[in-house]
Amino acid sequence: MMKSKIFNWVDERFNISPLIDFMKHKEVPVHKHSIWYYMGGVTLFLFIVQVFTGILLLLYYQPGVDSAYESVRFIMTKVNFGWLIRQVHGWAANLMVFFIFLHMFSVFFTKAFRKPRELTWITGMLLMFVAMGAGFSGYLLPWNELAFFATKVGTDITGAVPVIGDMMKVLLRGGDDVTGATLSRFYAFHVALIPAIMTLLIGLHLMFVQRQGMHEPDHFKNDPKRKVISFFPNFVLRDALLWLIVLNILLYLAVFFPWELGLKADPFLPAPEGIKPEWYFMFMFQTLKYIPAHVWFIEGEVLGVLGFGLIALLWVLVPFWEIRKKPGARFRPMNIIGTIGVIYIVVLTILGYME
Amino acid sequence: MGISRKKFIDYVLGGSLIGWLGSTLYPILSYLKPPKIAEANVNSVKAGLMTDFAVNSSAILKFGRMPVILIRKEDGEFRAFEATCTHLDCIVQYKADQKQIFCACHNGLYDLHGQNVSGPPPKPLIEFDVNIVRDEIVVSKPKQV
Ligand code: FES
């Protein structure tokens, strides 16, 4: 009684019946590639974890050259469960980027970026870039040695972009060098600007997905034995179960493989050995190492940055230049391009860690 | 009458829209660009007494906001260089065993003249002047910079 009363009250004002109807009829196809339907959901879950743990960390974190490192140490040693919150935040960030990669490549290989999903793909790509920016800006916040030098190196690389590079570097660093001004900036990016942009993009991305429904592979669409499950409650329940599993993995990693805080950054100490970017930048970083200092008349760094810029742009625009396979041919050009990409990333990442 | 009234209004509105965008974005972009802080113009720094420095050792001095590495070579001679690696900005260190200047970020090596000998650094380190004034070490900016 009560329930329907409340429902009617709300429905009269906001007309939610059509929404409920939509939910009821939403279906998720079941086939041998169905597993990939869950990757986006896991990414979303990890984003929620980030917002949640991020807000908790904000309660104790104090940006600033004299307080950032100390406040993080305070969180890790004095605050009840502070270590747990920080480790979960660090691990969820890494897992989120990892699942974004999985999600992206699964969409790429199943050709789910095709019409009408071009803009869904593009918002997804933008989300990936912004998420990497979140990782990069968050890395500096504990103001430890590794983060300090990684930020120096990372921002210096943006300086290699022709024409606007120097301006971008100064804009990022808040000056010519990595200082407290950089920390303030990265803090603002990390806790305000980037989450706001991400929330907006996620909203759009999800709205697109809802309007378009799930992508179905070609062979499946015309299959007479086509199977589906209902989105609500069947798919949602499976999603929830998976989220629970991911949460457990997250806690396990946080407890048994903690991220070290290391030493406080000191601009007047030599760089320590083993400066490494976060793993998802490693393949690009490693590539830069292999390009000689000067190629023909351009500087190696400039060439690398331009090269990656071009590849990123082509990747974003994939739905608009896709090479279709000839009817009946075994040769699938896009799968080969994608496979080369994956192998490249994996091999260079491994090489980067072996050095 | 060259243009219709409607076209004219379109131009006026479009023009003011661009003007409005410009006048909004310009202050924001300018705000993002950090103001130049007058760099306390340090031209020389006293590093201490000669007797404080063992041979074949090094120290990093604060030269304003710039780190400078002071090295006492095996033969007792002093040399100083800007300590920022010419590759990607890391801070270099003196390797006493190899008698070379080393950057740990990507294994850049410089000799004791600041010349880049191996690894990624593209340019030599800028050398600073070292003078001994009554046993006291004074490091100063090179004249031409
Ligand atoms: S920053 Fe010194 S070798 Fe790269």
Short mmCIF file of C-alpha atoms and ligand atoms in Angstrom, two decimals:
data_model
loop_
_atom_site.label_atom_id
_atom_site.label_comp_id
_atom_site.label_asym_id
_atom_site.label_seq_id
_atom_site.Cartn_x
_atom_site.Cartn_y
_atom_site.Cartn_z
CA MET A 1 0.00 0.00 0.00
CA MET A 2 2.56 2.42 1.28
CA LYS A 3 4.90 1.56 -1.52
CA SER A 4 2.43 2.19 -4.31
CA LYS A 5 1.38 5.41 -2.62
CA ILE A 6 4.91 6.73 -2.64
CA PHE A 7 5.37 5.51 -6.17
CA ASN A 8 2.23 7.27 -7.34
CA TRP A 9 3.24 10.46 -5.63
CA VAL A 10 6.58 10.49 -7.39
CA ASP A 11 5.18 9.28 -10.69
CA GLU A 12 2.56 12.00 -10.81
CA ARG A 13 5.24 14.61 -10.53
CA PHE A 14 8.10 13.15 -12.53
CA ASN A 15 6.40 10.68 -14.84
CA ILE A 16 8.83 7.86 -14.15
CA SER A 17 6.65 5.04 -15.48
CA PRO A 18 8.19 5.17 -18.97
CA LEU A 19 11.64 4.87 -17.39
CA ILE A 20 10.59 1.83 -15.43
CA ASP A 21 9.07 0.41 -18.57
CA PHE A 22 12.34 0.98 -20.38
CA MET A 23 14.25 -0.83 -17.66
CA LYS A 24 11.84 -3.74 -17.78
CA HIS A 25 12.33 -4.27 -21.48
CA LYS A 26 16.05 -3.73 -21.59
CA GLU A 27 17.85 -6.90 -22.59
CA VAL A 28 21.41 -8.07 -22.68
CA PRO A 29 22.43 -10.55 -25.37
CA VAL A 30 24.03 -13.81 -24.28
CA HIS A 31 26.78 -15.23 -26.48
CA LYS A 32 30.36 -16.35 -26.26
CA HIS A 33 31.67 -12.77 -26.04
CA SER A 34 29.17 -11.67 -23.39
CA ILE A 35 31.89 -11.46 -20.76
CA TRP A 36 33.09 -8.20 -22.31
CA TYR A 37 29.79 -6.54 -21.47
CA TYR A 38 30.92 -6.35 -17.87
CA MET A 39 34.17 -4.42 -18.29
CA GLY A 40 32.58 -0.98 -18.49
CA GLY A 41 30.53 -1.71 -15.39
CA VAL A 42 33.62 -2.71 -13.43
CA THR A 43 35.32 0.50 -14.54
CA LEU A 44 32.33 2.47 -13.31
CA PHE A 45 32.47 0.67 -9.99
CA LEU A 46 36.16 1.52 -9.59
CA PHE A 47 35.41 5.15 -10.40
CA ILE A 48 32.82 5.18 -7.63
CA VAL A 49 35.38 3.69 -5.26
CA GLN A 50 37.78 6.48 -6.26
CA VAL A 51 35.30 9.22 -5.56
CA PHE A 52 34.43 7.66 -2.24
CA THR A 53 37.95 7.00 -0.96
CA GLY A 54 39.12 10.28 -2.47
CA ILE A 55 36.64 12.24 -0.40
CA LEU A 56 37.75 10.35 2.69
CA LEU A 57 41.41 11.17 2.00
CA LEU A 58 40.50 14.83 1.56
CA LEU A 59 39.51 14.95 5.23
CA TYR A 60 43.14 14.62 6.29
CA TYR A 61 45.26 15.46 3.27
CA GLN A 62 46.91 18.89 3.26
CA PRO A 63 48.50 20.08 0.05
CA GLY A 64 51.67 22.12 0.29
CA VAL A 65 55.39 21.50 0.22
CA ASP A 66 55.63 21.37 4.00
CA SER A 67 52.50 19.43 4.71
CA ALA A 68 51.59 17.12 1.84
CA TYR A 69 54.07 14.37 2.59
CA GLU A 70 53.54 14.70 6.34
CA SER A 71 49.78 14.52 6.05
CA VAL A 72 49.94 11.39 3.91
CA ARG A 73 52.25 9.80 6.45
CA PHE A 74 49.82 10.87 9.15
CA ILE A 75 46.99 9.19 7.24
CA MET A 76 49.04 6.02 6.92
CA THR A 77 50.27 5.79 10.48
CA LYS A 78 47.85 7.61 12.79
CA VAL A 79 44.40 7.75 11.25
CA ASN A 80 42.27 4.67 11.91
CA PHE A 81 42.27 2.60 8.75
CA GLY A 82 43.95 5.50 6.97
CA TRP A 83 46.44 3.09 5.43
CA LEU A 84 43.58 1.04 4.06
CA ILE A 85 41.79 4.00 2.50
CA ARG A 86 44.98 5.24 0.87
CA GLN A 87 45.96 1.82 -0.46
CA VAL A 88 42.49 1.19 -1.84
CA HIS A 89 42.61 4.58 -3.55
CA GLY A 90 45.98 3.78 -5.07
CA TRP A 91 45.04 0.30 -6.20
CA ALA A 92 41.60 1.21 -7.51
CA ALA A 93 43.23 3.90 -9.65
CA ASN A 94 45.50 1.32 -11.24
CA LEU A 95 42.74 -1.23 -11.68
CA MET A 96 40.49 1.41 -13.17
CA VAL A 97 43.00 2.24 -15.86
CA PHE A 98 43.54 -1.46 -16.43
CA PHE A 99 39.82 -2.09 -16.91
CA ILE A 100 39.53 0.93 -19.17
CA PHE A 101 42.16 -0.68 -21.38
CA LEU A 102 40.31 -4.01 -21.33
CA HIS A 103 37.02 -2.29 -22.07
CA MET A 104 38.52 -0.30 -24.91
CA PHE A 105 40.20 -3.22 -26.60
CA SER A 106 37.16 -5.45 -26.26
CA VAL A 107 35.05 -2.77 -27.92
CA PHE A 108 37.70 -2.43 -30.59
CA PHE A 109 37.92 -6.13 -31.37
CA THR A 110 34.18 -6.74 -31.32
CA LYS A 111 33.74 -3.71 -33.62
CA ALA A 112 31.27 -2.20 -31.19
CA PHE A 113 32.48 1.26 -32.18
CA ARG A 114 30.65 1.08 -35.52
CA LYS A 115 27.64 3.19 -36.42
CA PRO A 116 25.65 4.27 -34.42
CA ARG A 117 28.24 4.16 -31.64
CA GLU A 118 30.86 6.57 -32.95
CA LEU A 119 30.26 9.15 -30.25
CA THR A 120 30.11 6.51 -27.54
CA TRP A 121 33.59 5.45 -28.62
CA ILE A 122 34.84 9.02 -28.64
CA THR A 123 33.49 9.84 -25.17
CA GLY A 124 35.09 6.59 -24.00
CA MET A 125 38.44 7.59 -25.44
CA LEU A 126 38.23 11.00 -23.82
CA LEU A 127 37.42 9.28 -20.54
CA MET A 128 40.56 7.22 -20.90
CA PHE A 129 42.75 10.26 -21.45
CA VAL A 130 41.20 12.08 -18.52
CA ALA A 131 41.61 9.00 -16.31
CA MET A 132 45.29 8.89 -17.19
CA GLY A 133 45.48 12.57 -16.30
CA ALA A 134 43.88 11.72 -12.96
CA GLY A 135 46.57 9.11 -12.38
CA PHE A 136 49.36 11.47 -13.35
CA SER A 137 48.14 14.34 -11.19
CA GLY A 138 47.38 12.09 -8.23
CA TYR A 139 50.84 10.58 -8.35
CA LEU A 140 52.45 13.86 -7.28
CA LEU A 141 50.20 14.56 -4.31
CA PRO A 142 52.14 12.57 -1.66
CA TRP A 143 55.13 14.77 -2.61
CA ASN A 144 57.68 11.99 -2.33
CA GLU A 145 60.93 11.65 -4.20
CA LEU A 146 59.73 9.31 -6.92
CA ALA A 147 56.61 11.36 -7.59
CA PHE A 148 58.58 14.58 -7.67
CA PHE A 149 61.03 13.40 -10.29
CA ALA A 150 58.42 11.50 -12.27
CA THR A 151 56.46 14.74 -12.49
CA LYS A 152 59.55 16.66 -13.54
CA VAL A 153 60.22 14.19 -16.31
CA GLY A 154 56.58 13.89 -17.36
CA THR A 155 55.94 17.61 -17.56
CA ASP A 156 59.27 18.17 -19.29
CA ILE A 157 58.14 15.82 -22.03
CA THR A 158 55.11 18.02 -22.74
CA GLY A 159 57.67 20.74 -23.35
CA ALA A 160 58.71 18.80 -26.45
CA VAL A 161 55.41 19.52 -28.19
CA PRO A 162 56.20 22.02 -30.93
CA VAL A 163 55.04 25.64 -30.61
CA ILE A 164 52.76 25.33 -27.57
CA GLY A 165 54.96 22.90 -25.61
CA ASP A 166 56.72 25.47 -23.48
CA MET A 167 53.52 27.26 -22.63
CA MET A 168 51.87 23.96 -21.68
CA LYS A 169 54.79 23.06 -19.47
CA VAL A 170 54.61 26.35 -17.59
CA LEU A 171 50.83 26.05 -17.35
CA LEU A 172 51.10 22.56 -15.87
CA ARG A 173 53.95 23.36 -13.52
CA GLY A 174 52.68 26.75 -12.47
CA GLY A 175 56.14 28.12 -13.18
CA ASP A 176 59.36 27.05 -14.79
CA ASP A 177 60.04 24.29 -12.33
CA VAL A 178 58.23 21.67 -10.31
CA THR A 179 57.55 23.44 -7.01
CA GLY A 180 54.81 23.95 -4.46
CA ALA A 181 52.93 25.79 -7.19
CA THR A 182 52.85 22.57 -9.21
CA LEU A 183 51.52 20.70 -6.23
CA SER A 184 48.67 23.21 -5.78
CA ARG A 185 47.79 22.93 -9.43
CA PHE A 186 47.84 19.17 -9.55
CA TYR A 187 45.74 19.12 -6.42
CA ALA A 188 43.12 21.35 -8.04
CA PHE A 189 43.15 19.22 -11.19
CA HIS A 190 42.99 16.00 -9.27
CA VAL A 191 40.22 16.75 -6.80
CA ALA A 192 38.06 19.22 -8.70
CA LEU A 193 38.60 19.66 -12.39
CA ILE A 194 39.21 16.08 -13.46
CA PRO A 195 36.42 14.47 -11.39
CA ALA A 196 33.98 17.05 -12.71
CA ILE A 197 34.96 16.38 -16.32
CA MET A 198 34.86 12.64 -15.73
CA THR A 199 31.42 12.76 -14.17
CA LEU A 200 30.11 14.70 -17.14
CA LEU A 201 31.67 12.36 -19.67
CA ILE A 202 30.50 9.27 -17.83
CA GLY A 203 26.99 10.70 -17.81
CA LEU A 204 27.10 11.19 -21.58
CA HIS A 205 28.76 7.85 -22.22
CA LEU A 206 26.13 5.97 -20.21
CA MET A 207 23.30 7.91 -21.73
CA PHE A 208 24.53 6.98 -25.19
CA VAL A 209 24.76 3.34 -24.19
CA GLN A 210 21.22 3.43 -22.81
CA ARG A 211 19.82 5.01 -25.96
CA GLN A 212 21.59 2.59 -28.25
CA GLY A 213 21.30 -0.63 -26.30
CA MET A 214 24.00 -3.26 -26.18
CA HIS A 215 26.04 -3.87 -29.26
CA GLU A 216 25.56 -7.33 -30.77
CA PRO A 217 28.16 -9.05 -32.88
CA ASP A 218 27.18 -9.71 -36.51
CA HIS A 219 27.05 -13.49 -36.29
CA PHE A 220 24.76 -13.19 -33.31
CA LYS A 221 22.24 -10.73 -34.70
CA ASN A 222 21.12 -13.14 -37.41
CA ASP A 223 21.26 -16.25 -35.28
CA PRO A 224 17.83 -17.90 -34.95
CA LYS A 225 18.83 -19.26 -31.54
CA ARG A 226 19.62 -15.76 -30.29
CA LYS A 227 19.49 -15.70 -26.48
CA VAL A 228 19.05 -12.73 -24.18
CA ILE A 229 18.68 -12.10 -20.47
CA SER A 230 16.80 -9.24 -18.92
CA PHE A 231 18.87 -6.31 -17.77
CA PHE A 232 16.87 -6.05 -14.61
CA PRO A 233 17.27 -8.00 -12.42
CA ASN A 234 19.39 -10.71 -14.09
CA PHE A 235 22.21 -8.68 -15.57
CA VAL A 236 22.28 -6.26 -12.66
CA LEU A 237 22.63 -9.10 -10.20
CA ARG A 238 25.55 -10.56 -12.11
CA ASP A 239 27.07 -7.12 -12.26
CA ALA A 240 26.67 -6.74 -8.52
CA LEU A 241 28.32 -10.08 -7.92
CA LEU A 242 31.26 -9.08 -10.10
CA TRP A 243 31.59 -5.75 -8.30
CA LEU A 244 31.76 -7.64 -5.06
CA ILE A 245 34.52 -9.85 -6.43
CA VAL A 246 36.45 -6.83 -7.65
CA LEU A 247 36.06 -5.18 -4.27
CA ASN A 248 37.57 -8.25 -2.65
CA ILE A 249 40.49 -8.31 -5.06
CA LEU A 250 40.98 -4.63 -4.33
CA LEU A 251 41.10 -5.19 -0.59
CA TYR A 252 43.44 -8.12 -1.02
CA LEU A 253 45.86 -6.06 -3.11
CA ALA A 254 45.62 -3.11 -0.72
CA VAL A 255 46.48 -5.25 2.27
CA PHE A 256 49.18 -7.44 0.78
CA PHE A 257 50.80 -5.21 -1.82
CA PRO A 258 50.88 -1.73 -0.32
CA TRP A 259 52.28 1.24 -2.22
CA GLU A 260 55.24 2.67 -0.43
CA LEU A 261 55.41 6.28 0.54
CA GLY A 262 59.19 6.52 0.21
CA LEU A 263 61.20 9.60 1.05
CA LYS A 264 59.98 13.15 1.01
CA ALA A 265 60.77 15.09 -2.15
CA ASP A 266 63.78 17.37 -1.92
CA PRO A 267 64.56 19.57 -4.91
CA PHE A 268 68.15 19.77 -3.72
CA LEU A 269 68.90 16.08 -3.68
CA PRO A 270 70.01 14.04 -6.67
CA ALA A 271 67.34 11.97 -8.36
CA PRO A 272 67.15 8.44 -6.95
CA GLU A 273 67.69 5.52 -9.24
CA GLY A 274 64.71 3.74 -10.70
CA ILE A 275 62.50 6.66 -11.63
CA LYS A 276 59.60 5.03 -13.37
CA PRO A 277 56.32 6.41 -14.57
CA GLU A 278 53.15 4.58 -13.69
CA TRP A 279 52.83 1.40 -15.68
CA TYR A 280 50.29 2.77 -18.12
CA PHE A 281 52.74 5.39 -19.31
CA MET A 282 55.61 2.94 -19.45
CA PHE A 283 55.26 1.86 -23.07
CA MET A 284 55.34 5.44 -24.28
CA PHE A 285 58.22 6.26 -22.02
CA GLN A 286 60.18 3.24 -23.14
CA THR A 287 59.58 4.19 -26.76
CA LEU A 288 61.06 7.61 -26.15
CA LYS A 289 64.19 5.91 -24.90
CA TYR A 290 64.64 4.02 -28.16
CA ILE A 291 64.31 7.03 -30.42
CA PRO A 292 67.75 8.51 -31.03
CA ALA A 293 68.42 12.07 -29.88
CA HIS A 294 68.20 13.39 -33.41
CA VAL A 295 66.32 11.87 -36.33
CA TRP A 296 67.17 13.66 -39.56
CA PHE A 297 66.51 17.25 -38.50
CA ILE A 298 63.97 16.81 -35.69
CA GLU A 299 64.73 16.08 -32.08
CA GLY A 300 63.94 12.54 -30.99
CA GLU A 301 61.67 13.63 -28.15
CA VAL A 302 59.65 15.85 -30.43
CA LEU A 303 59.29 13.04 -32.94
CA GLY A 304 58.08 10.64 -30.24
CA VAL A 305 55.55 13.05 -28.82
CA LEU A 306 54.21 13.89 -32.26
CA GLY A 307 54.08 10.21 -33.18
CA PHE A 308 52.04 9.29 -30.14
CA GLY A 309 49.80 12.30 -30.66
CA LEU A 310 49.07 11.14 -34.19
CA ILE A 311 48.43 7.54 -33.15
CA ALA A 312 46.11 8.69 -30.37
CA LEU A 313 44.18 10.84 -32.81
CA LEU A 314 43.84 7.99 -35.32
CA TRP A 315 42.69 5.70 -32.53
CA VAL A 316 40.04 8.18 -31.40
CA LEU A 317 38.80 8.43 -34.98
CA VAL A 318 38.72 4.67 -35.62
CA PRO A 319 34.95 4.57 -36.35
CA PHE A 320 35.50 6.98 -39.25
CA TRP A 321 38.27 5.21 -41.13
CA GLU A 322 37.77 1.56 -40.27
CA ILE A 323 39.14 -0.76 -42.96
CA ARG A 324 36.47 -3.40 -43.55
CA LYS A 325 37.46 -6.87 -44.53
CA LYS A 326 36.56 -7.92 -48.06
CA PRO A 327 33.52 -10.24 -48.16
CA GLY A 328 34.68 -13.82 -47.82
CA ALA A 329 38.29 -12.90 -47.04
CA ARG A 330 39.99 -14.35 -43.98
CA PHE A 331 42.17 -11.32 -43.59
CA ARG A 332 40.85 -8.88 -40.98
CA PRO A 333 42.86 -5.68 -41.16
CA MET A 334 41.48 -4.08 -37.98
CA ASN A 335 42.13 -7.16 -35.86
CA ILE A 336 45.72 -7.16 -37.04
CA ILE A 337 46.15 -3.47 -36.22
CA GLY A 338 44.62 -4.01 -32.78
CA THR A 339 46.75 -7.07 -32.08
CA ILE A 340 49.91 -5.22 -33.04
CA GLY A 341 48.86 -2.45 -30.68
CA VAL A 342 48.30 -4.81 -27.76
CA ILE A 343 51.56 -6.66 -28.36
CA TYR A 344 53.46 -3.40 -28.64
CA ILE A 345 52.07 -2.12 -25.34
CA VAL A 346 52.73 -5.39 -23.51
CA VAL A 347 56.26 -5.91 -24.84
CA LEU A 348 57.44 -2.35 -24.22
CA THR A 349 55.94 -2.32 -20.75
CA ILE A 350 57.83 -5.51 -19.88
CA LEU A 351 61.05 -4.13 -21.35
CA GLY A 352 60.59 -0.97 -19.33
CA TYR A 353 60.35 -2.92 -16.10
CA MET A 354 63.25 -5.20 -16.90
CA GLU A 355 65.80 -2.40 -17.15
CA MET B 1 21.45 48.61 -49.05
CA GLY B 2 24.00 45.80 -49.41
CA ILE B 3 22.75 43.53 -46.67
CA SER B 4 19.32 42.76 -45.35
CA ARG B 5 18.26 43.72 -41.88
CA LYS B 6 18.26 40.08 -40.79
CA LYS B 7 21.83 39.49 -41.98
CA PHE B 8 22.88 42.66 -40.22
CA ILE B 9 21.41 41.52 -36.93
CA ASP B 10 23.07 38.12 -37.38
CA TYR B 11 26.43 39.79 -37.79
CA VAL B 12 25.96 41.98 -34.77
CA LEU B 13 24.88 39.07 -32.60
CA GLY B 14 27.60 36.78 -33.91
CA GLY B 15 30.18 39.48 -33.42
CA SER B 16 29.14 40.16 -29.87
CA LEU B 17 29.13 36.44 -29.13
CA ILE B 18 32.74 36.19 -30.27
CA GLY B 19 33.58 39.31 -28.33
CA TRP B 20 31.94 37.92 -25.25
CA LEU B 21 33.77 34.59 -25.56
CA GLY B 22 37.06 36.37 -26.05
CA SER B 23 36.59 38.70 -23.12
CA THR B 24 35.66 35.75 -20.91
CA LEU B 25 38.38 33.38 -22.01
CA TYR B 26 41.20 35.92 -22.08
CA PRO B 27 41.19 36.66 -18.34
CA ILE B 28 40.85 32.95 -17.54
CA LEU B 29 43.78 31.94 -19.71
CA SER B 30 45.86 34.80 -18.38
CA TYR B 31 44.99 33.77 -14.86
CA LEU B 32 46.25 30.25 -15.55
CA LYS B 33 49.60 31.56 -16.65
CA PRO B 34 51.63 31.94 -13.47
CA PRO B 35 53.14 35.36 -12.84
CA LYS B 36 56.90 35.62 -13.11
CA ILE B 37 58.23 35.70 -9.60
CA ALA B 38 61.19 38.04 -9.41
CA GLU B 39 63.96 35.51 -9.00
CA ALA B 40 66.13 36.63 -6.13
CA ASN B 41 69.10 37.33 -8.28
CA VAL B 42 71.75 35.21 -6.73
CA ASN B 43 75.04 35.66 -8.46
CA SER B 44 77.30 33.87 -6.06
CA VAL B 45 77.06 31.57 -3.12
CA LYS B 46 79.56 30.82 -0.38
CA ALA B 47 79.89 27.08 -0.11
CA GLY B 48 82.03 26.86 3.00
CA LEU B 49 85.68 26.47 3.88
CA MET B 50 88.04 24.54 1.71
CA THR B 51 88.91 22.33 4.62
CA ASP B 52 85.27 21.22 4.88
CA PHE B 53 85.50 19.40 1.59
CA ALA B 54 87.18 16.06 1.23
CA VAL B 55 88.80 15.37 -2.11
CA ASN B 56 86.76 13.25 -4.49
CA SER B 57 83.44 14.33 -3.00
CA SER B 58 80.53 16.56 -3.90
CA ALA B 59 77.75 18.69 -2.50
CA ILE B 60 74.63 20.27 -3.86
CA LEU B 61 74.28 23.98 -3.20
CA LYS B 62 71.14 26.06 -3.22
CA PHE B 63 71.65 28.75 -5.77
CA GLY B 64 68.42 30.62 -5.26
CA ARG B 65 65.93 28.03 -6.40
CA MET B 66 68.48 26.37 -8.63
CA PRO B 67 70.54 23.39 -7.49
CA VAL B 68 74.24 23.57 -8.28
CA ILE B 69 76.62 20.68 -7.82
CA LEU B 70 80.05 21.43 -6.41
CA ILE B 71 82.67 18.75 -6.91
CA ARG B 72 86.14 18.52 -5.44
CA LYS B 73 88.19 16.43 -7.79
CA GLU B 74 90.86 14.00 -6.72
CA ASP B 75 93.59 16.50 -7.46
CA GLY B 76 91.95 18.92 -5.08
CA GLU B 77 90.54 21.19 -7.75
CA PHE B 78 86.93 22.43 -7.48
CA ARG B 79 84.35 22.45 -10.22
CA ALA B 80 80.71 23.48 -10.18
CA PHE B 81 77.85 22.88 -12.59
CA GLU B 82 74.18 23.53 -12.73
CA ALA B 83 72.81 20.27 -11.30
CA THR B 84 69.74 20.00 -13.53
CA CYS B 85 70.17 17.29 -16.14
CA THR B 86 69.87 18.60 -19.67
CA HIS B 87 67.75 15.61 -20.61
CA LEU B 88 64.51 15.76 -18.63
CA ASP B 89 65.29 17.90 -15.62
CA CYS B 90 66.36 15.38 -12.98
CA ILE B 91 69.10 16.29 -10.54
CA VAL B 92 72.51 14.81 -11.14
CA GLN B 93 74.98 13.35 -8.65
CA TYR B 94 78.71 12.81 -8.48
CA LYS B 95 79.90 9.22 -8.72
CA ALA B 96 83.06 9.13 -6.68
CA ASP B 97 84.09 5.70 -7.91
CA GLN B 98 83.79 6.49 -11.62
CA LYS B 99 84.79 10.14 -11.32
CA GLN B 100 81.84 11.13 -13.43
CA ILE B 101 78.60 13.00 -13.06
CA PHE B 102 75.62 10.72 -13.21
CA CYS B 103 71.90 11.19 -13.71
CA ALA B 104 69.92 8.33 -12.21
CA CYS B 105 66.71 9.01 -14.09
CA HIS B 106 67.85 7.58 -17.41
CA ASN B 107 71.50 6.84 -16.80
CA GLY B 108 72.95 9.98 -18.28
CA LEU B 109 76.71 10.48 -17.79
CA TYR B 110 78.81 13.65 -17.91
CA ASP B 111 82.54 14.03 -17.46
CA LEU B 112 84.14 16.48 -15.05
CA HIS B 113 84.00 19.22 -17.65
CA GLY B 114 80.24 18.86 -17.78
CA GLN B 115 80.37 17.30 -21.23
CA ASN B 116 77.65 14.74 -21.85
CA VAL B 117 79.49 11.52 -22.59
CA SER B 118 76.77 8.90 -22.73
CA GLY B 119 73.10 8.30 -22.19
CA PRO B 120 70.27 10.55 -23.31
CA PRO B 121 71.45 14.04 -22.25
CA PRO B 122 71.70 16.17 -25.40
CA LYS B 123 73.81 19.04 -24.06
CA PRO B 124 76.62 19.61 -21.56
CA LEU B 125 75.91 20.96 -18.09
CA ILE B 126 76.44 24.67 -17.61
CA GLU B 127 79.65 25.25 -15.72
CA PHE B 128 79.82 27.70 -12.83
CA ASP B 129 82.91 29.55 -11.66
CA VAL B 130 84.63 28.55 -8.46
CA ASN B 131 86.93 30.94 -6.69
CA ILE B 132 88.77 30.48 -3.47
CA VAL B 133 88.82 33.65 -1.42
CA ARG B 134 90.97 33.25 1.66
CA ASP B 135 90.14 29.58 2.07
CA GLU B 136 86.49 30.15 1.45
CA ILE B 137 84.83 28.62 -1.62
CA VAL B 138 82.75 31.00 -3.66
CA VAL B 139 80.66 29.65 -6.50
CA SER B 140 79.36 32.18 -9.00
CA LYS B 141 77.30 32.28 -12.13
CA PRO B 142 79.26 32.22 -15.33
CA LYS B 143 79.53 35.68 -16.89
CA GLN B 144 77.86 34.96 -20.21
CA VAL B 145 74.62 33.55 -18.76
S1 FES C 1 66.76 13.36 -16.88
FE1 FES C 1 68.85 12.95 -16.71
S2 FES C 1 69.12 11.29 -18.00
FE2 FES C 1 67.03 11.75 -18.27
#
